[in-house]
Amino acid sequence: MSVTLDWLGCATFCLTVDNLVIFLDAYMDRVPAAPPVGLTTAEVQRADYILVGHSHFDHLWGAERIARNTGATIIGSHETTRLMVNEEVPEEQLIFSAGGDRIQLSDRVSVRVYPSQHSCIWAGMGPPDQACLGDLGVSWQERQASLRTRAGSRASDRPGMAEVQAHRAACTQHPRGEGGALAYLIETPYGSIFWKDTSGHWSGILRDLRPDVALLAAAGRGNIDGEPIQGTLGQFMAREVDLLRPRRVVLSHHDNWMPPTTRGPEATAAAVGEELGRQFPHIELLEMGYSEGYPILQGIR
Ligand SMILES: [Zn+2]
């Protein structure tokens, strides 16, 4: 068996199953102040598939370059597909799904696609160990208004913000919101890996899945069935682990991917680790560094 997992920052991973190379998201080319992840999209030599969790730039941007350079097939939402067509990725390299599909990636590996939820970026949130309450029953219109207010209030004169704005201008692909978030269950002869690139879910979907490993985004205000978590990020992550019951958990999206708007992973890892350790002491929480080539399914069965 040869199954390795490289974390490439934010919620991007590269999973290699024998000879099959699967990217999970494609955002590696970050602002200069962000720590390098060990690989740029221009350096990707081989990719067979790119699974995209949702259409925001910090997940999708880069997929078009990897697809063009390697011939990889992109799997994503209808919105992701629309944006990739705009980027002149050939139609034959695009597979769209709204969830409910099982897609064969090789003779021995397939992926199941599920509808998911994005984190509540329109809602109030604090540090990862702080409980957030309220913001329930907010309409679509009120959520959009809140997003506009939050975008307008970002201080542009802080050191590093000019680079952030230039970066965002370069990688914007004009998505309609997040384009519909998806979750993926990759099934291999050696075990299964669940991946989701934002902190939200439909609990009725997660509760019936039993992956060996769960790669879970730990960022922002968690979204449970369309409403914000009433509690901490650690409690949200514990809910996801409780629904999925994996043997092993890997966190993502908690690194310093766009300073100065983001911070290092330490505070989130500590807060989530404490909650998971308290509730699920038998589940292994892996603290992964970038580009480690970790044997992610070793010892799982
Ligand atoms: Zn997003």
PDB file of N, CA and C and ligand atoms in Angstrom, residues 54 56 58-59 118 178 198 253, ligand 1:
ATOM      1  N   HIS A  54     -15.523  24.134  -2.598  1.00  0.00           N
ATOM      2  CA  HIS A  54     -16.427  25.224  -2.986  1.00  0.00           C
ATOM      3  C   HIS A  54     -15.650  26.256  -3.778  1.00  0.00           C
ATOM      4  N   HIS A  56     -14.955  29.594  -3.503  1.00  0.00           N
ATOM      5  CA  HIS A  56     -14.185  30.750  -3.025  1.00  0.00           C
ATOM      6  C   HIS A  56     -12.717  30.632  -3.460  1.00  0.00           C
ATOM      7  N   ASP A  58      -9.906  30.964  -2.056  1.00  0.00           N
ATOM      8  CA  ASP A  58      -8.910  30.288  -1.222  1.00  0.00           C
ATOM      9  C   ASP A  58      -9.085  28.763  -1.250  1.00  0.00           C
ATOM     10  N   HIS A  59      -9.851  28.295  -2.211  1.00  0.00           N
ATOM     11  CA  HIS A  59     -10.027  26.859  -2.429  1.00  0.00           C
ATOM     12  C   HIS A  59      -9.854  26.500  -3.902  1.00  0.00           C
ATOM     13  N   HIS A 118     -21.464  25.855   3.964  1.00  0.00           N
ATOM     14  CA  HIS A 118     -20.303  26.719   4.232  1.00  0.00           C
ATOM     15  C   HIS A 118     -20.393  27.250   5.653  1.00  0.00           C
ATOM     16  N   GLU A 178     -20.391  31.054  -2.379  1.00  0.00           N
ATOM     17  CA  GLU A 178     -19.407  29.962  -2.365  1.00  0.00           C
ATOM     18  C   GLU A 178     -19.742  28.922  -3.426  1.00  0.00           C
ATOM     19  N   THR A 198     -14.714  23.515   4.510  1.00  0.00           N
ATOM     20  CA  THR A 198     -15.251  24.653   5.264  1.00  0.00           C
ATOM     21  C   THR A 198     -16.063  24.110   6.437  1.00  0.00           C
ATOM     22  N   HIS A 253      -7.335  24.609   7.309  1.00  0.00           N
ATOM     23  CA  HIS A 253      -7.891  25.970   7.166  1.00  0.00           C
ATOM     24  C   HIS A 253      -7.609  26.838   8.399  1.00  0.00           C
TER      25      HIS A 253
HETATM   26 ZN    ZN B   1     -15.154  29.799   1.577  1.00  0.00          ZN
END
